[in-house]
mmCIF file of C-alpha atoms in Angstrom:
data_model
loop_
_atom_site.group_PDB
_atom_site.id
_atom_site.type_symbol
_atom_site.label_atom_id
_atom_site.label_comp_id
_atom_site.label_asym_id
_atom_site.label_seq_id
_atom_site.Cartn_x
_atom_site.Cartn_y
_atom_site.Cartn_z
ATOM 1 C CA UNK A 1 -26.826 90.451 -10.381
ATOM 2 C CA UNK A 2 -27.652 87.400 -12.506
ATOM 3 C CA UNK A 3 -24.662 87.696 -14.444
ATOM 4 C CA UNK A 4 -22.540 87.561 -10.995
ATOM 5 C CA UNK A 5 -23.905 84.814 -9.851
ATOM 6 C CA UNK A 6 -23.438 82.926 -13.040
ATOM 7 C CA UNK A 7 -19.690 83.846 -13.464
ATOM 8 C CA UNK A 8 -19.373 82.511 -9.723
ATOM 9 C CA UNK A 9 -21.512 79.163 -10.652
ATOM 10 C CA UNK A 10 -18.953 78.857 -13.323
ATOM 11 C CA UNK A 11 -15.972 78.044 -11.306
ATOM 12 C CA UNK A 12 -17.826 75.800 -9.182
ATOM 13 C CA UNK A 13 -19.102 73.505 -12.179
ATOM 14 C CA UNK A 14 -15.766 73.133 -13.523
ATOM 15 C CA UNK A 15 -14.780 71.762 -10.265
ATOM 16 C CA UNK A 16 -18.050 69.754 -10.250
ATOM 17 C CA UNK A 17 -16.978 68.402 -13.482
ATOM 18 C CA UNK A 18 -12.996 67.570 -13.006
ATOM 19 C CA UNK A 19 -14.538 65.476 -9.945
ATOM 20 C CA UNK A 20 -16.652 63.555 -11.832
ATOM 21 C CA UNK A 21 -14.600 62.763 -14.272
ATOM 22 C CA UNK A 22 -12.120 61.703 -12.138
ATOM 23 C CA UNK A 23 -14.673 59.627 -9.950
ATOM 24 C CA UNK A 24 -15.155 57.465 -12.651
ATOM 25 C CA UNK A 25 -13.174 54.675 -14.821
ATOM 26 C CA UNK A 26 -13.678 52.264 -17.331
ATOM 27 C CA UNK A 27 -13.037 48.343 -17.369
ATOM 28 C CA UNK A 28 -12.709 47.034 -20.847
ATOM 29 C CA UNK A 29 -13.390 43.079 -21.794
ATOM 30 C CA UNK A 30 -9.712 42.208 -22.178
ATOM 31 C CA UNK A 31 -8.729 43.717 -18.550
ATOM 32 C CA UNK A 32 -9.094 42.715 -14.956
ATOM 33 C CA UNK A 33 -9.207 46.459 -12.703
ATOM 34 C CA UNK A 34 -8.076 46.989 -9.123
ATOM 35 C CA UNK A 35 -9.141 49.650 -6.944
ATOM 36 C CA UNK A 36 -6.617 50.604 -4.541
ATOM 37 C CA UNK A 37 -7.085 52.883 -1.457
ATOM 38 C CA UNK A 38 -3.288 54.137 -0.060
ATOM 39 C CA UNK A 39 -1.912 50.638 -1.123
ATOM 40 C CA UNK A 40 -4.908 48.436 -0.220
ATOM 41 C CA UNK A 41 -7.478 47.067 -2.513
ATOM 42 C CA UNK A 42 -10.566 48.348 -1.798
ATOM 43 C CA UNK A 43 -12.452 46.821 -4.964
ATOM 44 C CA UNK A 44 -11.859 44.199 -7.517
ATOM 45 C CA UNK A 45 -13.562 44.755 -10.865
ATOM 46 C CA UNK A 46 -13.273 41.661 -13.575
ATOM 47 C CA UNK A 47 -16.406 42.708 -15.164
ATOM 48 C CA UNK A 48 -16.703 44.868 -17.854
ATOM 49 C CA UNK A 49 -18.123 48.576 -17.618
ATOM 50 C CA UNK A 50 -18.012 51.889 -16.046
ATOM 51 C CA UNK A 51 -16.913 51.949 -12.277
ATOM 52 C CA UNK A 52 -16.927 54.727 -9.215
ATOM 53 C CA UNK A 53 -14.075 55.208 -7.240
ATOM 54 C CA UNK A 54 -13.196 58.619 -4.515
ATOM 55 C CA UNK A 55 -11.854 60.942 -6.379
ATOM 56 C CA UNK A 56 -8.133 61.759 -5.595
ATOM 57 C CA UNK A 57 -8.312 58.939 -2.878
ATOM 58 C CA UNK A 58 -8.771 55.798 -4.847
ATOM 59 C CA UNK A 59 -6.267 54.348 -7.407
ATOM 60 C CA UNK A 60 -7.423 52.265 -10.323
ATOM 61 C CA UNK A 61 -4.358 49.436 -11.324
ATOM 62 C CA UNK A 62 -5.342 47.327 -14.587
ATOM 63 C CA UNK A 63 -4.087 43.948 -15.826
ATOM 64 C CA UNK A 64 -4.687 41.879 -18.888
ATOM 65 C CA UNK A 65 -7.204 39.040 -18.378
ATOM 66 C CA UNK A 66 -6.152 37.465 -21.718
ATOM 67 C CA UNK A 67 -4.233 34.298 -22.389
ATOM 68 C CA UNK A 68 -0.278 35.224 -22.736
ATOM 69 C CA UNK A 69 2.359 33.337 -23.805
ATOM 70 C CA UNK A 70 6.070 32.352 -22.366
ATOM 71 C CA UNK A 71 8.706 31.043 -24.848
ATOM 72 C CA UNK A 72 11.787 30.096 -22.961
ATOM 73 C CA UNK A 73 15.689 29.934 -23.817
ATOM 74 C CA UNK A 74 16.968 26.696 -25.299
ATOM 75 C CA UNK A 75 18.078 24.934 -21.909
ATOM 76 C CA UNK A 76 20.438 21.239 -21.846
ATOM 77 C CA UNK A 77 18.661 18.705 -19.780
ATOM 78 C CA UNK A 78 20.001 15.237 -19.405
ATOM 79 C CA UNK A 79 17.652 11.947 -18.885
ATOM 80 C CA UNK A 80 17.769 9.540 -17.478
ATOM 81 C CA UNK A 81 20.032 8.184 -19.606
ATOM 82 C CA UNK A 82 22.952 10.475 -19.505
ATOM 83 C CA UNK A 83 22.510 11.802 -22.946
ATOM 84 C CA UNK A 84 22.106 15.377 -23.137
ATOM 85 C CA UNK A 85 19.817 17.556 -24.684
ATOM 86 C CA UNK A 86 18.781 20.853 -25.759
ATOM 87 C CA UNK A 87 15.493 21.533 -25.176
ATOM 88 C CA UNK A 88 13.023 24.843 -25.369
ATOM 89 C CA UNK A 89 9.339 25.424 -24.513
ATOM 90 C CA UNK A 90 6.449 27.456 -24.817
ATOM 91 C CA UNK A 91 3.800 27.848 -21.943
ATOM 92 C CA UNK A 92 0.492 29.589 -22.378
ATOM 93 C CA UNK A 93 -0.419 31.566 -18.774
ATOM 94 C CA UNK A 94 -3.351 33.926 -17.800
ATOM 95 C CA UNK A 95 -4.336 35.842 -14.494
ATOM 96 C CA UNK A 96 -6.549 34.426 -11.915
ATOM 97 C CA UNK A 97 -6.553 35.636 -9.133
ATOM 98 C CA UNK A 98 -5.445 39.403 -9.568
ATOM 99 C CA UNK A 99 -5.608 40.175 -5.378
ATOM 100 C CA UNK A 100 -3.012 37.536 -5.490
ATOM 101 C CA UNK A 101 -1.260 38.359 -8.388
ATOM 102 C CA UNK A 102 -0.948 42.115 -7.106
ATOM 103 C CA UNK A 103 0.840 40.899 -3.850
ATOM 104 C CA UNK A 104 3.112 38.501 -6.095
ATOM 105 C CA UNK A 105 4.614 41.001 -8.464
ATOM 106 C CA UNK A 106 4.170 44.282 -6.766
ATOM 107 C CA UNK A 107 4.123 47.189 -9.362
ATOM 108 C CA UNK A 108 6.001 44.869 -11.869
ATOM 109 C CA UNK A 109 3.061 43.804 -13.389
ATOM 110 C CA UNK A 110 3.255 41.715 -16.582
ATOM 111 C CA UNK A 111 7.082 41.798 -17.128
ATOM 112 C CA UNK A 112 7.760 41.318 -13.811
ATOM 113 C CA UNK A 113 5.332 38.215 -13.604
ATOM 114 C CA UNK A 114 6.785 36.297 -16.807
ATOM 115 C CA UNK A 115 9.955 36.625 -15.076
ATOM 116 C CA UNK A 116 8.642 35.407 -11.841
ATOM 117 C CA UNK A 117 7.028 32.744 -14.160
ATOM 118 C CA UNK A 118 10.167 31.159 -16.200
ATOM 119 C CA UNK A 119 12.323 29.396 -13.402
ATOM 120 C CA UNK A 120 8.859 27.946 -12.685
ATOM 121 C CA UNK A 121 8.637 26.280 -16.082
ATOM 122 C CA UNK A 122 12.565 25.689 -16.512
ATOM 123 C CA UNK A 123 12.530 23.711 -13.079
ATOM 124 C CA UNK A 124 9.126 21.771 -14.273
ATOM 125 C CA UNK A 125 11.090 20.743 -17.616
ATOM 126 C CA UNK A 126 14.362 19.702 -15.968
ATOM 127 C CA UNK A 127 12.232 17.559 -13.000
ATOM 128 C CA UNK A 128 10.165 15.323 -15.569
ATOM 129 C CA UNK A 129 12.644 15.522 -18.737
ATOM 130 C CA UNK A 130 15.142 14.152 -16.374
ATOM 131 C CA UNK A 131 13.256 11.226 -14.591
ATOM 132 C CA UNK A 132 12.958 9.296 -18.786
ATOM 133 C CA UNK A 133 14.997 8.731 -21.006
ATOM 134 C CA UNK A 134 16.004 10.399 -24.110
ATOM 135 C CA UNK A 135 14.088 7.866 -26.543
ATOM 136 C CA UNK A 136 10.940 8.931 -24.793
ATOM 137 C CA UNK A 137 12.043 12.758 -25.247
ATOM 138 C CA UNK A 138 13.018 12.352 -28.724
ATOM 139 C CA UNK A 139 9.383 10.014 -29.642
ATOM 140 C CA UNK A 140 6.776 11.728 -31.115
ATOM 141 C CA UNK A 141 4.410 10.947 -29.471
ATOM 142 C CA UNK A 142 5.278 13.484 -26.211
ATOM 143 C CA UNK A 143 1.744 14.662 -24.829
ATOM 144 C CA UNK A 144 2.030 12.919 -22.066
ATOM 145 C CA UNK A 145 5.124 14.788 -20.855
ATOM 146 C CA UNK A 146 4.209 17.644 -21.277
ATOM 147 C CA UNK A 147 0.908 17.446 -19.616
ATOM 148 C CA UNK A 148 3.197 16.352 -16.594
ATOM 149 C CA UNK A 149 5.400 19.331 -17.154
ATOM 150 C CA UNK A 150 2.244 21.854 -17.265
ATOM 151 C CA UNK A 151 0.813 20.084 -14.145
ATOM 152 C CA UNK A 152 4.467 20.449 -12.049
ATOM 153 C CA UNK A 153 4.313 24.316 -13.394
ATOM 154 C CA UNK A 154 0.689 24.861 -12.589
ATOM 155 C CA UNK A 155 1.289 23.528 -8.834
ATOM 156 C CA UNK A 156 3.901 25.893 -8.628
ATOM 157 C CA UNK A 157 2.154 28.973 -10.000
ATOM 158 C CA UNK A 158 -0.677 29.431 -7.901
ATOM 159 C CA UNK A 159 1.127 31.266 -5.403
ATOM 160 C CA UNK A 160 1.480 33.958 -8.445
ATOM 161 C CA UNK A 161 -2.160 34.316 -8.903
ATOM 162 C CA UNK A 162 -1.225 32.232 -12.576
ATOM 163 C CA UNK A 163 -2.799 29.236 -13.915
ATOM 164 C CA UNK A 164 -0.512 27.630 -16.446
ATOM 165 C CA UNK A 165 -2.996 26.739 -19.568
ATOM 166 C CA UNK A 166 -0.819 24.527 -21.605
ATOM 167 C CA UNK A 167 2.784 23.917 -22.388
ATOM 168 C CA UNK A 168 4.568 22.293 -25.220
ATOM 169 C CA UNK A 169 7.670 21.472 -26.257
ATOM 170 C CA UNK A 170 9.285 23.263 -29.198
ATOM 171 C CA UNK A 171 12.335 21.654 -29.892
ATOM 172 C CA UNK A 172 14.375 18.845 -28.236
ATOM 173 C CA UNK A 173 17.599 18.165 -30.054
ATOM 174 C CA UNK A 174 20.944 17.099 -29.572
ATOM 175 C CA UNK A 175 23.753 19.374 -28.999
ATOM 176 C CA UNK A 176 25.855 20.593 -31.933
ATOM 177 C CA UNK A 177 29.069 18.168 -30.642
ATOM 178 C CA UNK A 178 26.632 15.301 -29.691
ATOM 179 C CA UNK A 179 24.644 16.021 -33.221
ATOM 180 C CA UNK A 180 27.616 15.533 -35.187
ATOM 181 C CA UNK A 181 28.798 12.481 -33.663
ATOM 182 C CA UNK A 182 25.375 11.000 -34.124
ATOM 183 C CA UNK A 183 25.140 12.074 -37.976
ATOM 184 C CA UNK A 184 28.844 10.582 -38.266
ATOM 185 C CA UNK A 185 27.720 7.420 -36.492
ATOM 186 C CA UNK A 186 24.512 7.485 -38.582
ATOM 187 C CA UNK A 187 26.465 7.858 -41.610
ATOM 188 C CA UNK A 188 28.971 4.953 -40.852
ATOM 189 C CA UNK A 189 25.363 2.919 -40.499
ATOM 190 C CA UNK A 190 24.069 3.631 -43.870
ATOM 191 C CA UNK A 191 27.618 3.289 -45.897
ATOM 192 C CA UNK A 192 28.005 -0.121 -43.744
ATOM 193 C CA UNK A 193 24.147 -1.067 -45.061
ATOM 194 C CA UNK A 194 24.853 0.714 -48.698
ATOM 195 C CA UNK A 195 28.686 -1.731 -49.000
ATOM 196 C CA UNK A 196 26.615 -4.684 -47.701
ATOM 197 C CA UNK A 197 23.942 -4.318 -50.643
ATOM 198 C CA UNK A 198 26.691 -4.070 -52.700
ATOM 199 C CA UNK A 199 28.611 -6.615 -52.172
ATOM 200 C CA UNK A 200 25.345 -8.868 -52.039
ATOM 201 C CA UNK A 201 24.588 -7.487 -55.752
ATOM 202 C CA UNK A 202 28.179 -7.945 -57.003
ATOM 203 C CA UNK A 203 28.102 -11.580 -55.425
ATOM 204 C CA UNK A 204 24.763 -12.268 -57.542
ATOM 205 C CA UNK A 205 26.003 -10.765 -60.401
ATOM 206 C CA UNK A 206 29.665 -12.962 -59.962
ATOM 207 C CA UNK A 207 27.449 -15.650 -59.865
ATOM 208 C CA UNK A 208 25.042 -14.819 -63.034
ATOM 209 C CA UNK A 209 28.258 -13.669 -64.732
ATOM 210 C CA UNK A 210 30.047 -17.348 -63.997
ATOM 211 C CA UNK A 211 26.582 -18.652 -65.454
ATOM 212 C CA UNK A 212 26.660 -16.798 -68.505
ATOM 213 C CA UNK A 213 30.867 -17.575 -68.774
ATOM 214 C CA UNK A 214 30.063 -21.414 -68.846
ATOM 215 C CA UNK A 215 27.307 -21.214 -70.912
ATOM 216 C CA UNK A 216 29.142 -19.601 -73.523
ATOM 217 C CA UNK A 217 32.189 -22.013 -72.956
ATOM 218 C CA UNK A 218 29.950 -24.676 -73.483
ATOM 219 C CA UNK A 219 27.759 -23.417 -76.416
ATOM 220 C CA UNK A 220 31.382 -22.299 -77.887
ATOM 221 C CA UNK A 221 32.628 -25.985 -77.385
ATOM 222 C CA UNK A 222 30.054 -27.400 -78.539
ATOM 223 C CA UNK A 223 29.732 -25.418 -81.718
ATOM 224 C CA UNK A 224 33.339 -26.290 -82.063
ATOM 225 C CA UNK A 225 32.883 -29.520 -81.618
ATOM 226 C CA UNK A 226 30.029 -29.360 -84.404
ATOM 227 C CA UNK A 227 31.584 -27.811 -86.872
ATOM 228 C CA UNK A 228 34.966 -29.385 -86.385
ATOM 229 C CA UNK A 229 32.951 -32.810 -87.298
ATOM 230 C CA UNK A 230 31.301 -30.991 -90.676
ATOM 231 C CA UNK A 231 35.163 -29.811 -90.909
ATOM 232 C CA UNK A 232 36.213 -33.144 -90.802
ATOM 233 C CA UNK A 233 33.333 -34.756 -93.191
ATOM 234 C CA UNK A 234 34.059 -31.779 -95.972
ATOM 235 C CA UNK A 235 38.145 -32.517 -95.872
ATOM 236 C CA UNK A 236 37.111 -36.485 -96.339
ATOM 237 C CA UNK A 237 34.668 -36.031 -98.850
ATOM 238 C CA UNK A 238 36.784 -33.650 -100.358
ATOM 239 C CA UNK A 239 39.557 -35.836 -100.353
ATOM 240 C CA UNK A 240 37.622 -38.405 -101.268
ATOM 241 C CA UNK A 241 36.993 -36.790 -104.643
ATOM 242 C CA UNK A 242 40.048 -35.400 -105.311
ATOM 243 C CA UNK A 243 41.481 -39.369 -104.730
ATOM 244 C CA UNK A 244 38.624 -40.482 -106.733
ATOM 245 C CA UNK A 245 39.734 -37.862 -109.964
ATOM 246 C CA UNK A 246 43.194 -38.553 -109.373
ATOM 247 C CA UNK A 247 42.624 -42.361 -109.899
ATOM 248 C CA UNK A 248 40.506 -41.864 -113.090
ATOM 249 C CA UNK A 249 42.601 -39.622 -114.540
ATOM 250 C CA UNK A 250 45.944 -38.365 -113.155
ATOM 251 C CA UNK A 251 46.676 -35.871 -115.843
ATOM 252 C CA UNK A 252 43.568 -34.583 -115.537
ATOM 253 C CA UNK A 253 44.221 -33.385 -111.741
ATOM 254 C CA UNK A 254 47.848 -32.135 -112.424
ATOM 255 C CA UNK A 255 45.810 -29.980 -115.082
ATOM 256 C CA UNK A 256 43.152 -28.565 -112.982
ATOM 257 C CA UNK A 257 45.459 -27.933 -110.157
ATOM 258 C CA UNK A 258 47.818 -26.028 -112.138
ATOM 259 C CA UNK A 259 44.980 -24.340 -113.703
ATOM 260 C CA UNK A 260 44.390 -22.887 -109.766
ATOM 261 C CA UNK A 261 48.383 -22.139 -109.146
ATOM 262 C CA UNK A 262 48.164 -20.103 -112.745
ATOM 263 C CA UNK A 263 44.877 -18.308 -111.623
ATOM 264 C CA UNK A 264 46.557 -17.460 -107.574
ATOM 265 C CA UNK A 265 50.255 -16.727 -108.712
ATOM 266 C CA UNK A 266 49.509 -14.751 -112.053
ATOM 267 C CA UNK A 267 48.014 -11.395 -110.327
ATOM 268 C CA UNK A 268 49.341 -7.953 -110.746
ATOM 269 C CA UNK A 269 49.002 -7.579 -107.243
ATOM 270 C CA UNK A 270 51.301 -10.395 -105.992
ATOM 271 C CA UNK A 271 55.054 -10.165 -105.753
ATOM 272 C CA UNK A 272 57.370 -10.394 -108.785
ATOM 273 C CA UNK A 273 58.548 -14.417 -109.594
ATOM 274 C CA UNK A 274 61.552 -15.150 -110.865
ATOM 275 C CA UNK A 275 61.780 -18.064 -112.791
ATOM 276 C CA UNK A 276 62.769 -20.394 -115.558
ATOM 277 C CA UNK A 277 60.244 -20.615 -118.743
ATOM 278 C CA UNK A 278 61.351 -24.241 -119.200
ATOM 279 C CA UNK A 279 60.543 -25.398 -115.449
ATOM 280 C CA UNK A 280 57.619 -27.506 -114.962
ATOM 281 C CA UNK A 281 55.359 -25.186 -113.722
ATOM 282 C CA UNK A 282 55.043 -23.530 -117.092
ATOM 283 C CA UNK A 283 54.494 -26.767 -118.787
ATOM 284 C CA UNK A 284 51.278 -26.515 -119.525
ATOM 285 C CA UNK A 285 51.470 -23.346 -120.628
ATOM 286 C CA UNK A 286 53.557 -24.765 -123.252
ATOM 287 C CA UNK A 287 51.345 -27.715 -123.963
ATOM 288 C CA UNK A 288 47.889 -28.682 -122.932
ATOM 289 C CA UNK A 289 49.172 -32.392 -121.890
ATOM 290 C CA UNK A 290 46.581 -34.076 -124.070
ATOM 291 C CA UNK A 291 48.853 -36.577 -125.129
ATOM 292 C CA UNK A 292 49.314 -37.844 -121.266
ATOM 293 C CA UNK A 293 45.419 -38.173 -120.844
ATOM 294 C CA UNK A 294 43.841 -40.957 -120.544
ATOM 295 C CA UNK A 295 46.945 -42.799 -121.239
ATOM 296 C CA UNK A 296 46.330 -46.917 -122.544
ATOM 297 C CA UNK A 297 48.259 -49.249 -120.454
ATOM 298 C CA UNK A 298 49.833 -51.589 -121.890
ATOM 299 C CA UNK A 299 48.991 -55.336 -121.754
ATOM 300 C CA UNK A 300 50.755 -57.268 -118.887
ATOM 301 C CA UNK A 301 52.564 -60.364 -119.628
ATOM 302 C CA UNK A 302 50.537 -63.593 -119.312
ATOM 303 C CA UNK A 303 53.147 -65.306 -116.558
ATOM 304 C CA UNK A 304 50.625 -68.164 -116.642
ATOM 305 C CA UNK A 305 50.882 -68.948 -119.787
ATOM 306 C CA UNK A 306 54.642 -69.241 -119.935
ATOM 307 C CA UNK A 307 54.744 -71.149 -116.407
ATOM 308 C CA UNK A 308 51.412 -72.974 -117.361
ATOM 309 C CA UNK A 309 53.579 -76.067 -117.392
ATOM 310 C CA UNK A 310 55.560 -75.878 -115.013
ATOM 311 C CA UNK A 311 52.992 -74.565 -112.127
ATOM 312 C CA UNK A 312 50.671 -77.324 -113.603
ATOM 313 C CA UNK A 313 52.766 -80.143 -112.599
ATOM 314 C CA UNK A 314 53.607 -78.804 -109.401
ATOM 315 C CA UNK A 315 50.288 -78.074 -108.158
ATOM 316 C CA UNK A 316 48.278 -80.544 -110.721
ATOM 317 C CA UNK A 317 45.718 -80.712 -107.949
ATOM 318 C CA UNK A 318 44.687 -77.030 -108.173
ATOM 319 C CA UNK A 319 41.717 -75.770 -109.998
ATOM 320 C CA UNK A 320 42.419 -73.842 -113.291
ATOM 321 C CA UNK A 321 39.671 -71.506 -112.653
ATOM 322 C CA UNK A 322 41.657 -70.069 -109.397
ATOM 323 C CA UNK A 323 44.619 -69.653 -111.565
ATOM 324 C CA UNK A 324 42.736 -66.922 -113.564
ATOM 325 C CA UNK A 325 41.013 -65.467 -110.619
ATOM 326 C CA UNK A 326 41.562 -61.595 -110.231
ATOM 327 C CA UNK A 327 43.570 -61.868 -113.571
ATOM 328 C CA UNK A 328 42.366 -58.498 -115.574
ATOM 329 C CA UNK A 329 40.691 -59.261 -119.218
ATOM 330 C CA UNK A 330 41.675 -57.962 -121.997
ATOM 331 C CA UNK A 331 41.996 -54.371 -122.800
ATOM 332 C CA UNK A 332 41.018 -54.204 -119.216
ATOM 333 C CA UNK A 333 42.746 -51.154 -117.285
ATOM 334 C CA UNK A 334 44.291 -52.060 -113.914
ATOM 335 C CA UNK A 335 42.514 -49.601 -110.768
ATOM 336 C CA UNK A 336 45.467 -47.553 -109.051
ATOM 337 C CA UNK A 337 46.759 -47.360 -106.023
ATOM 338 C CA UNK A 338 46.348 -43.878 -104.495
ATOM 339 C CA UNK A 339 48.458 -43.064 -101.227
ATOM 340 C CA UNK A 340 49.126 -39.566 -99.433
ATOM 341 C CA UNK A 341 52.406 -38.607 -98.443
ATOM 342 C CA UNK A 342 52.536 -40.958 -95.066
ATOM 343 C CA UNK A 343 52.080 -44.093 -97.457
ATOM 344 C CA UNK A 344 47.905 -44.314 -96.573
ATOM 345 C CA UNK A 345 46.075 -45.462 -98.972
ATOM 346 C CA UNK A 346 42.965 -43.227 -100.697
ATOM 347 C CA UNK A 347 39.946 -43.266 -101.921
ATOM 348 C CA UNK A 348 37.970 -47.171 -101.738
ATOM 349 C CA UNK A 349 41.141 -48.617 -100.857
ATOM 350 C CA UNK A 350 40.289 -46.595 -97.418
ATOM 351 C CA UNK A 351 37.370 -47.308 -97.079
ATOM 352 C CA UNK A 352 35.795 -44.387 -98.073
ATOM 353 C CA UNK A 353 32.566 -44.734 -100.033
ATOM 354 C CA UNK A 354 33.393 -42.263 -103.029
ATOM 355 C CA UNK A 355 30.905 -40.445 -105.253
ATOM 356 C CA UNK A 356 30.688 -41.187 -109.056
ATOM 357 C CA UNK A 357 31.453 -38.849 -111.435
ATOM 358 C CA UNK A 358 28.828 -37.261 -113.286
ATOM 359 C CA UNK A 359 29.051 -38.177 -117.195
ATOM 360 C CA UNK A 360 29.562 -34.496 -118.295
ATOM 361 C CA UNK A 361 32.737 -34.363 -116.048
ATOM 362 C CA UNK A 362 34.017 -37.649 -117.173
ATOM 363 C CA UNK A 363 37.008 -37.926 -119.627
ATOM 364 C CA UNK A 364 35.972 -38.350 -123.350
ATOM 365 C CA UNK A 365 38.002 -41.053 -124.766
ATOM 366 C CA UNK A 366 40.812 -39.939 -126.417
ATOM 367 C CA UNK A 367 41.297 -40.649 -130.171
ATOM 368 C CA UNK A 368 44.074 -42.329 -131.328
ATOM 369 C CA UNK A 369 46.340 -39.473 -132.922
ATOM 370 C CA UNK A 370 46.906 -39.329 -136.695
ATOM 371 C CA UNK A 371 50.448 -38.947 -137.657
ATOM 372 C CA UNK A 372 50.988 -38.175 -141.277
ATOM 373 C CA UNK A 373 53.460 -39.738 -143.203
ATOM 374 C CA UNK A 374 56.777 -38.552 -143.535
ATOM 375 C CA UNK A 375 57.381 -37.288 -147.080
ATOM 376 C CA UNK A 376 60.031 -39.643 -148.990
ATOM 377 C CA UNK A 377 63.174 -38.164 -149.323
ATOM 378 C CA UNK A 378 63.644 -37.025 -152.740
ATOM 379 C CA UNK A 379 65.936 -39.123 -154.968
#
């Protein structure tokens, strides 16, 4: 008997059970719950816990109660300005009033809502983005547009059940044929800036080149000028000398100057010469010219004395000291006459101020050459 009853008990428990289970539900922290009686909500639950509904009656519909997000498609706008733009955003969104969001979207739930949501947002951009200009879209300083733009969207959300959190603006660029011809025009800007600074740094350097030119012109000149004078002081002092050795002794400069033409033209390396042994510029390779040195003048007639009379009684009145005045002495050696090849004169008789010989280079008197006797011619 006991074990009837308990295999009838049985059935009834698991019935018990299914209906229990099936009377209750659970509400986590990240959902918002709905309890829905043949379409009509009966119960909202946006706490957290367990919850009771009627069994087979009662329908539980859940929706997330955290903060979603939106991105939408790039979109052109165009300010105020005319210039067009590409422009994308990303709103943050979250469920608040799930009665109202349940009449809103239906059964679509979340999907069904974002897509309800979007035009909301794209409209919201296009209205403010297009009442500024594009400077102020492209700044970057852009919160206070957006804050406009999340307002405009909020507005228009309620009717979803939605409150629009925040929005911002991802990316607001120029389109690909309006980017180029800005990066073009933006190019022509900087070469334009980049040939300016150039030719401002090849007009300084023109000008510190043309410095540096005439300083060296004038240094050069100048130098020129300097060492044309010493030039000019070394050729007269050097003709000076050579006038002043030519007047003391003549042969003595024919000898040292043919000295130099032996010592130039008698090299192995120079060219061949072809010429006579008896011409003069052998000669003193055939004698050492010592009887030309130093040659003794010979006395010059005394026209005074053999006109003494007559100039004396023409010009009795004259002194007889002026008559021997600039007459040379005896034995006394009259100073030359030394010209170049134009008929100038040389040496003192120029003017020029001529150095003395040192004693070791002057001539040693020549002695009076011995000539022996001629033997007598045998008888």
């Amino acid at each position: 008997m006991n074990r009837a009853i308990s295999l009838l008990a049985l059935p009834f428990l698991v019935v018990v059970a299914v209906l229990a289970i099936s009377a209750l539900y659970i509400v986590d922290v990240r959902e918002k719950a709905l309890v829905l009686r043949f379409g009509e909500v009966v119960e909202v639950r946006e706490e957290p816990g367990l919850g009771v509904k009627v069994p087979f009656l009662d329908n539980v519909v859940k929706y997330d109660a955290r903060i979603l997000g939106l991105p939408t498609p790039p979109m052109e706008v165009t300010p105020l300005d005319d210039r067009r733009l590409v422009v994308d955003a990303f709103a943050r969104w979250q469920i608040t009033d799930v009665v109202q969001f349940r009449r809103a979207v239906g059964g679509g739930g979340i999907e069904f809502a974002q897509s309800r949501l979007e035009p909301i947002v794209t409209n919201a951009i296009r209205q403010v983005l297009g009442s500024v200009p594009s400077t102020t879209v492209l700044s970057d300083d852009r919160t206070a547009l957006m804050n406009r733009i999340r307002d405009l969207a909020r507005e228009d959300a309620k009717d979803l059940g939605i409150r629009v959190i925040d929005l911002r603006l991802t990316r607001t660029d120029l389109p690909e044929q309006n980017l180029t011809a800005t990066y073009a025009r933006m190019r022509a800007e900087r070469e334009r800036e980049a040939a300016d600074e150039i030719a401002r740094g090849g007009e300084a350097a023109q000008r510190v080149r043309a410095a540096a030119d005439r300083t060296v012109v004038e240094l050069t000149s100048e130098a020129r000028k300097r060492a044309e004078v010493v030039r000019g002081e070394a050729d007269a002092r050097r003709n000076a000398i050579y006038a002043d050795a030519f007047g003391r002794d003549p042969e003595f400069f024919a000898f040292t100057r043919s000295m130099t033409s032996y010592e130039r033209a008698l090299r192995g390396e120079n060219s061949s010469l072809v010429i006579q042994p008896q011409g003069e510029f052998f000669d003193y390779l055939r004698n050492d010219g010592s009887e030309r040195a130093n040659p003794v003048p010979a006395p010059a007639p005394k026209a005074g004395a053999e006109t003494g009379a007559e100039t004396g009684t023409e010009t009795g009145a004259e002194d007889p000291a002026a008559e021997t005045e600039g007459a040379l002495q005896p034995g006394e050696t009259p100073a030359p006459t030394e010209t170049n090849r134009e008929g100038q004169p040389l040496g003192s008789n120029a003017g020029v101020t001529l150095t003395p010989l040192p004693e070791t280079l002057a001539s040693p008197p020549q002695e009076e050459s011995v000539v022996p006797p001629a033997p007598a011619p045998a008888d």
